[in-house]
PDB file of C-alpha atoms in Angstrom:
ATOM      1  CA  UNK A   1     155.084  51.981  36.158  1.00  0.00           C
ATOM      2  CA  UNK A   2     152.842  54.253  34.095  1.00  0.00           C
ATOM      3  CA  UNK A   3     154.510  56.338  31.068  1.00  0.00           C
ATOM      4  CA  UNK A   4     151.722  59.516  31.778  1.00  0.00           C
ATOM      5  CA  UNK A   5     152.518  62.314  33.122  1.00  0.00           C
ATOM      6  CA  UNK A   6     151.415  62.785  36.501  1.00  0.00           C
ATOM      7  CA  UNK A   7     149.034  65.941  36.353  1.00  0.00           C
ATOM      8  CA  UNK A   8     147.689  65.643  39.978  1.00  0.00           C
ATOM      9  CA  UNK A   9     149.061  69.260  41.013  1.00  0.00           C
ATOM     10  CA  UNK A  10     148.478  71.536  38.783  1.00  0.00           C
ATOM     11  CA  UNK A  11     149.083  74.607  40.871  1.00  0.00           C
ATOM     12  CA  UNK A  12     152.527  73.615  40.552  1.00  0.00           C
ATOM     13  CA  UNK A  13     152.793  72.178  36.974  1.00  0.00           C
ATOM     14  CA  UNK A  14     153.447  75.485  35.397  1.00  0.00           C
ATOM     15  CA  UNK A  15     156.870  75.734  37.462  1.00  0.00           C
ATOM     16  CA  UNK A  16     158.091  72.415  36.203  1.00  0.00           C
ATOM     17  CA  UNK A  17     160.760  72.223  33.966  1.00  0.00           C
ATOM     18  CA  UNK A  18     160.166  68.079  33.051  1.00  0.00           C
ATOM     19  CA  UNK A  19     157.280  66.246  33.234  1.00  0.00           C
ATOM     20  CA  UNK A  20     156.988  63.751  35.986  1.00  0.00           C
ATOM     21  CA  UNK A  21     156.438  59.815  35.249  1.00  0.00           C
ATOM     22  CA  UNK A  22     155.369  57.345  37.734  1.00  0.00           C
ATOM     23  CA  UNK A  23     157.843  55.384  39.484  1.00  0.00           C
ATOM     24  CA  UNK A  24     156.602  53.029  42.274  1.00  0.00           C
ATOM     25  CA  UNK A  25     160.017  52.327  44.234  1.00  0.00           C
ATOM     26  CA  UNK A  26     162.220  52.499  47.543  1.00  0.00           C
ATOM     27  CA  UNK A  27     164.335  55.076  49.101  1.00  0.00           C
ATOM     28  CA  UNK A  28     166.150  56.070  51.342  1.00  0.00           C
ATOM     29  CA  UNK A  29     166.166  59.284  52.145  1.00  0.00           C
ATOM     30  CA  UNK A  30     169.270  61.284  54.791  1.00  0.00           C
ATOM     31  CA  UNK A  31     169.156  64.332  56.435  1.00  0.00           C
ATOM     32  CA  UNK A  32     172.374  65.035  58.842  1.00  0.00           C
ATOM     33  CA  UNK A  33     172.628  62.281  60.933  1.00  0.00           C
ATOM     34  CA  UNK A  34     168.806  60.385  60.202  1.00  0.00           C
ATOM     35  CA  UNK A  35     167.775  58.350  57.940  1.00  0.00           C
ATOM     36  CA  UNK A  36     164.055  57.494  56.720  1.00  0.00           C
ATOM     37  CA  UNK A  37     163.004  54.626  54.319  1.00  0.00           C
ATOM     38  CA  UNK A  38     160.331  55.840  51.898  1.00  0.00           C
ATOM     39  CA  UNK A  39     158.569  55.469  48.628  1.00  0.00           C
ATOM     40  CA  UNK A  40     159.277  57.308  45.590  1.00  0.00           C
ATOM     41  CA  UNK A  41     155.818  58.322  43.957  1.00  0.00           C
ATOM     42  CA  UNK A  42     157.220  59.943  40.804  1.00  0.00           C
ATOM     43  CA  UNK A  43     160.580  61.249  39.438  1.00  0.00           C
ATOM     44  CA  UNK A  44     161.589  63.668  36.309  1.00  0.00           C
ATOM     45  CA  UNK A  45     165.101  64.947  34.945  1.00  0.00           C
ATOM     46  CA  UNK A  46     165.360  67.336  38.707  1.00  0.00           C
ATOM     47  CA  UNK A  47     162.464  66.601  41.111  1.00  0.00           C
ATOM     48  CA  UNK A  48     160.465  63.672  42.499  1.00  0.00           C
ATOM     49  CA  UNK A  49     157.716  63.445  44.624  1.00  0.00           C
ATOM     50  CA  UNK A  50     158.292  61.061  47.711  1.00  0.00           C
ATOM     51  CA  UNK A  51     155.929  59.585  50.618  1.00  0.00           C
ATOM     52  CA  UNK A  52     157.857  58.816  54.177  1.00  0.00           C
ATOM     53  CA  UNK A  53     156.777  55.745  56.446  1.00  0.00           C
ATOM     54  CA  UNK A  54     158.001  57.236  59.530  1.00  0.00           C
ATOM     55  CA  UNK A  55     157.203  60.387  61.697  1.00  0.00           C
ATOM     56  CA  UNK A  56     159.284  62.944  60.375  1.00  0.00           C
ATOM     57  CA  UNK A  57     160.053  66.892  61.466  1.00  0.00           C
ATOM     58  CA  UNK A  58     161.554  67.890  57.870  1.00  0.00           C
ATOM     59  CA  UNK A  59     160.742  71.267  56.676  1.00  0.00           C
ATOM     60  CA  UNK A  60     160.847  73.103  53.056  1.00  0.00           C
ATOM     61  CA  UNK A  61     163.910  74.034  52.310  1.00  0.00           C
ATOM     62  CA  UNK A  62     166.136  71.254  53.873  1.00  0.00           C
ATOM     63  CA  UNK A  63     168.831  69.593  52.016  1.00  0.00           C
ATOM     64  CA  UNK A  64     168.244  65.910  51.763  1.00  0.00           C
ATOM     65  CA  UNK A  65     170.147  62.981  50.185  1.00  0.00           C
ATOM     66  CA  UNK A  66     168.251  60.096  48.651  1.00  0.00           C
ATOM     67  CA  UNK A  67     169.199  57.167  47.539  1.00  0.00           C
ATOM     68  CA  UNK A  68     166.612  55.186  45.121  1.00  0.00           C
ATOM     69  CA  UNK A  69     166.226  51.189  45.093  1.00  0.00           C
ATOM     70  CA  UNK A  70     166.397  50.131  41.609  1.00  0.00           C
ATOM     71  CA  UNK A  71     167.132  46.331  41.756  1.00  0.00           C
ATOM     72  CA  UNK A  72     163.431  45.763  40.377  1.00  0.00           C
ATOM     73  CA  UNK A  73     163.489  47.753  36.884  1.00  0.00           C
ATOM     74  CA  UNK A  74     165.278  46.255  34.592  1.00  0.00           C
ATOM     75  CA  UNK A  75     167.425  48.699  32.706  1.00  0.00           C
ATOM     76  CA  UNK A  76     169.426  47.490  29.531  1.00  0.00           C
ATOM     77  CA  UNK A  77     172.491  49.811  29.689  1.00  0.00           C
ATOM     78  CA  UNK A  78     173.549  49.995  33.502  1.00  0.00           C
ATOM     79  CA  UNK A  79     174.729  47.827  36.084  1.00  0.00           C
ATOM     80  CA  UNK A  80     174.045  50.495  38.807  1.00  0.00           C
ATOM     81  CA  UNK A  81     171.028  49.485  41.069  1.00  0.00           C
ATOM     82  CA  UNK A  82     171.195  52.564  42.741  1.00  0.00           C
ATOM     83  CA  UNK A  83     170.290  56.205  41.807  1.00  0.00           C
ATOM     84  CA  UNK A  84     171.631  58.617  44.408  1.00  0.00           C
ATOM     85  CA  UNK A  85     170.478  62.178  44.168  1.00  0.00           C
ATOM     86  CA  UNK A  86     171.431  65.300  46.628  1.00  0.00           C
ATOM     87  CA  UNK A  87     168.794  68.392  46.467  1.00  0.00           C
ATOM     88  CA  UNK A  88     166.735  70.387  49.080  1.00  0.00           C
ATOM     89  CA  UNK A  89     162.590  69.684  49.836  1.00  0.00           C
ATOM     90  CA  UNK A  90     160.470  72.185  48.105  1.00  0.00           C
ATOM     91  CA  UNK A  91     157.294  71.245  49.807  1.00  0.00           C
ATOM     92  CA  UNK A  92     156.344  69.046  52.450  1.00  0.00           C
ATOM     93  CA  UNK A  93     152.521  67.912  52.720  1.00  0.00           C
ATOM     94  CA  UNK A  94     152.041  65.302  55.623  1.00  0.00           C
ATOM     95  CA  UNK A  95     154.111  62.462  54.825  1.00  0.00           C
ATOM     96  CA  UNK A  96     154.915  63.806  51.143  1.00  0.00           C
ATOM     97  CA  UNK A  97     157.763  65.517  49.958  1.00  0.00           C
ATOM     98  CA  UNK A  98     158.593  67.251  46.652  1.00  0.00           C
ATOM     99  CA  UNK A  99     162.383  67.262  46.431  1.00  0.00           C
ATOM    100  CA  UNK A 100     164.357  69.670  43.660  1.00  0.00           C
ATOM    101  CA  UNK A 101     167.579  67.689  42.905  1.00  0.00           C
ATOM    102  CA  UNK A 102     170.748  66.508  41.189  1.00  0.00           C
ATOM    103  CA  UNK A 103     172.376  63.227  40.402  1.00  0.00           C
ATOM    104  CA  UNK A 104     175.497  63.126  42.621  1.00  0.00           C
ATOM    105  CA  UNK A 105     177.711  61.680  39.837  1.00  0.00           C
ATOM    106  CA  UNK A 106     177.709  61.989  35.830  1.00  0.00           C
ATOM    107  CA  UNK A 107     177.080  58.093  36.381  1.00  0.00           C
ATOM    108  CA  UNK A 108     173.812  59.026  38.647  1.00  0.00           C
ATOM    109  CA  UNK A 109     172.853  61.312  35.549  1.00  0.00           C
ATOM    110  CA  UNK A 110     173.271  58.895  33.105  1.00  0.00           C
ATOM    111  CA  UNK A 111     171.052  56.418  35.179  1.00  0.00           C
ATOM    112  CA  UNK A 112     168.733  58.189  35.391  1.00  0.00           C
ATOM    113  CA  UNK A 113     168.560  59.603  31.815  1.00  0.00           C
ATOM    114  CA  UNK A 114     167.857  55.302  31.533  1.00  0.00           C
ATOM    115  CA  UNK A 115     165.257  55.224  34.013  1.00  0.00           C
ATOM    116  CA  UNK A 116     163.084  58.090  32.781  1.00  0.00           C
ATOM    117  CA  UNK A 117     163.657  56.694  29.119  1.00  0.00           C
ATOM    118  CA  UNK A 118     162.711  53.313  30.635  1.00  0.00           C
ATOM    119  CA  UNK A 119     159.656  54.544  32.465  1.00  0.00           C
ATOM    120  CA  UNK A 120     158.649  56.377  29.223  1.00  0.00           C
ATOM    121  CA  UNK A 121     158.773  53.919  26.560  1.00  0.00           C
ATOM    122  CA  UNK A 122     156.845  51.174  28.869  1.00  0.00           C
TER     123      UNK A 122
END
């Protein structure tokens, strides 16, 4: 895990509200009734960027749950391994999505308010 900013598009960088960090880890992400495994690229306080290892047909716009591995960081604080997020894709390029979303539970925020301090002060 890297503590820069991830810069690489910077069409879009002026419509960020929170700089993106790095975060090399698994997903899962749900839409209805399928499910896709995935990687999560890079995350900040309300959007990540995620690649999908499977064929998909999702579009901009749809609403998406993901659930992010974290059994491989190490956070100090939390016991969760688990980061689950709810939010809608705000661009799809190939296999990568940028996803616009919200921790499902004031627990979920508070993990990740860990993780991004995690990934930051490495």
């Amino acid at each position: 895990m890297s503590s820069e900013p991830d810069n690489s598009e910077p069409l879009n960088a002026e419509k960020r509200r929170y700089p993106r960090f790095t975060l090399r880890a698994y997903a899962e992400l749900q839409y209805s009734t399928k499910t896709w495994e995935a990687h999560v690229l890079d995350l900040s306080e309300s959007g990540a960027r995620i690649a999908l290892l499977e064929e998909h047909l999702l579009q901009k716009g749809d609403a998406l749950r993901v659930h992010i591995d974290l059994s491989n960081v190490n956070l100090v604080a939390s016991d969760k391994k688990r980061l689950d997020l709810h939010g809608r894709i705000v661009h799809v390029r190939e296999h990568v999505l940028g996803f616009d979303f919200q921790p499902d539970t004031p627990a979920d925020k508070t993990l990740l308010y860990e993780l991004l301090m995690h990934i930051e002060n490495q």
